[in-house]
Amino acid sequence: MVVSAVSAVAMTAGSIAAMPVTAQAATKDYAKALKLSLYFYDANQCGPDTTGNGLSWRSACHNYDAQASLDSAVGLDRTAKSIIRSRNGGKNTVDLSGGYHDAGDHIKSAMTMGFSCVSLAWAYYSYKDVFDKTGSTDHAKYIMREMSDYFMKATYLDGNNNVAALCYLVSDSGDHVYWQSPENQTYHRPTYWATPSHPSADTAGEMAAGLAGTSLAFKDSDPSYASKCLKYAKALRDFAKKYPFTSTEGIGDMYKSDSQADDIAWADLWCHLAEGKMSSYHPIAYDGSYGGSYDGWLYSWNKVWGGYAALLSQLGYSAYTTVVKNDADRLLKNPQSGRYYVVGDSWGASRYSCIWQLYSLKYAEKSGDKQYVRNAQGQMDYLLGDNPTGTSFVIGYGNKYPLQPHHRAANQSKGVAEHILYGTLVGGPKDETGIYDDYWESYQCTEPALDYQACFVLAASALCKATGQTDASGADAVIRSAKEFNTGANFGGGSTPSQPTATPRPTATPKPTATQRPTQAPSNPTATPKPSQGQTSTIQDGWYYIKNVNSQKYLTVAGNYAYAAANIEIGSGNGAQGQKWYLENRSDGYFTLKSGLGSYNIDIAYGKDENEANIQIYNQHGGDAQQFKALAVNGASNTYVIATKCSNTTKVFDVYGRRTADGTNVMQWQYTGAANQQWIFEPVNGQSAQPTARPTSRPTATPKPTATQKPADPTKAPQTSGKGMDLDYSINDWGSGYQVSLKVKNMGNTAVSSWTLKLKKSDINVASSWNVTIKESGEYYVITPLSWNSNIPAGGSVEFGICGSGHPSSSIGYTFS
Ligand SMILES: [Zn+2]
């Protein structure tokens, strides 16, 4: 799920109390918290290595990421693709298995993974003795190694060891529509890439820092692995420095990074440290002010300047010690016991608390001022249960803790989780009064994430060091007794001192009783009409043309050429392969529809259970997105409604706007029973599809209800000019054709009621399109919206797509009018 990070201006302190501080005895078990904290990474591990990891309830998932198609990779140009293919023996697939799921979902973001990896490496570099004594070293190094293996797998170097391509994201926010365990997920996962012509410096910087940190951690135990990590770290750092820009496709709606300068500086610092060349390092001067590009206090996936200053201070650059003190003082002067001071943002506030604890502890290490240790302790103790409600915000720590994490793997029932995520820090309270909503959909409070957890590991290990707590027997007792743990896990190292030997497991720790959900639970969404299940019909396996009753036109692959995500529209019958579909029944009442053009099935884009989800063809995988049911229309032979499995048959194949023109898009829409949702299955029998008859009466196009569209701001008059409009686009070119994904954005302060975009015909040719109307005029294609996507609120955007043949220009000329 999306994980917000505050910007400089949005950050506000909790109130700073005037009460004097009372010294606190260490009442909490930081060593237990630290040792358990690493198991969150086992909960989020992805790929074949997951089987046998530290948790008994996780096993391999997304092994099919090992065969991600290059055809559907976003952001790769031909040069990069040819380098990748040549590294992979000519295969048209790429191995992106492994790594870690991002948060409560299953996407893999190399940026947050890189941030987490370097944070673990920093904790280990700083407090190696704490990791050793608590028996956490092998586990921490296992996680760093799994992450680094993934980074190196996702990075392709050219013959000069320069980065040719890196995968910054596997899957995207489309993943969020699935709520199921990762082991059961079959949904195809798009991949997003950066190259020199389409860079992603923030991700490359975080990956480089993570690899350099891992290199440092393995320098003595596995020097050859350490030097391999360093080689990739330096290549990624150089790539980030040389191309300091970022790409937002796929990731922009989740992790849009504000800047790259911080990630580049962080990568460079870690590369110098790992290489043992700090004597030649020139730190970036701190300009003495907060805000601007140097947000001195932040350490999150978005900005890392706070960490940069804290590490430099740790390494003896004394000018930065003042920065660290200022960061710590800013919010932690004389905190009042039982109050939660470091909030920063209502979304995932606990991570900021942990980082402020780290600043305080780093300053205490330099100054010897114990006040800063007590300040940090007060805030960590709050998170561990010293607060007015007595709730620990670390799952499985203490007697009362969150029961409903926003985490698909652990909480498939969307209620009290089936599996206790021991050691997992959740987003935490929303404000300094401690308001917390233990409800699975309240992701701001209940979602954990790789990056939050890394901040927790940093703070917990620093607190162990500061308080001298290194006895992790409290964690070992939990690991021995709770059914969630796999006591036979081997984290690949030698011995893990306080890891207990496998002993017969006593009965599982009883779960706390579920508390009654308070009244703010959302009421059920309005029930959608659903075709009656009794109408389900079996159509025999075989080849069919599929004709829409309203338009008398056929389901057609746009342009009659096949590639992953080629659009499906209606077209006049012509007998082409792009109009033939092989229906194959499964044992469960569903069937798949394979294209006559090859190994592609009809597919609901991203398997979304949403109105307007596009219907396309995609590589055959047989997941829910590619399964359908036929529901007979009473009194008509061979006529059916085609319901989709990903909507649990509440939504069906629908011709947009009840239109009849060739090229009209086919999409998923809730069942209405209208003729634009009825389809005649005509057996192919070696004959061409019948020439299309004109519909007897021309239905008027009814505008679709705009369920999800935001109303325009009523206080502002909508404008229609092209002023303030902007365009983002990305081209996926597979050699014989291409797809362009376009996003029209309203950058202005008022809504626009309509818009017109012109694309230069010399740069592109349009074989098909969706969600827009395209006409030709002189040198331009003139693109206008449909009725339901013409209004764009201020700051909003509309997305649509175009397919063409041959190659487009590398940049497409456009204007708005
Ligand atoms: Zn996975």
Coordinates of C-alpha atoms and ligand atoms in Angstrom, one line a residue, residues 44-47 50 58-63 65 98-101 106-108 182-183 185 189, ligand 1:
N44 CA 7.3 -10.2 3.7
Q45 CA 9.8 -12.4 2.0
C46 CA 9.0 -13.2 -1.7
G47 CA 10.2 -16.0 -4.0
T50 CA 10.6 -18.1 1.5
R58 CA 5.0 -18.5 5.0
S59 CA 6.1 -20.4 1.9
A60 CA 7.2 -19.6 -1.6
C61 CA 5.2 -17.1 -3.6
H62 CA 5.4 -15.3 -6.9
N63 CA 7.9 -17.7 -8.3
D65 CA 8.3 -13.3 -11.2
G98 CA 13.0 -13.0 -4.7
G99 CA 13.3 -9.9 -2.6
Y100 CA 10.6 -8.6 -0.2
H101 CA 7.0 -7.5 -0.4
H106 CA 2.9 -7.7 -2.5
I107 CA 4.6 -5.2 -4.7
K108 CA 8.4 -5.1 -4.8
P182 CA 0.9 -14.1 -1.6
E183 CA 1.2 -17.8 -2.0
Q185 CA -1.6 -14.9 -6.0
R189 CA 2.8 -8.6 -12.4
Ligands
ZN1 ZN 5.8 -12.8 -3.2

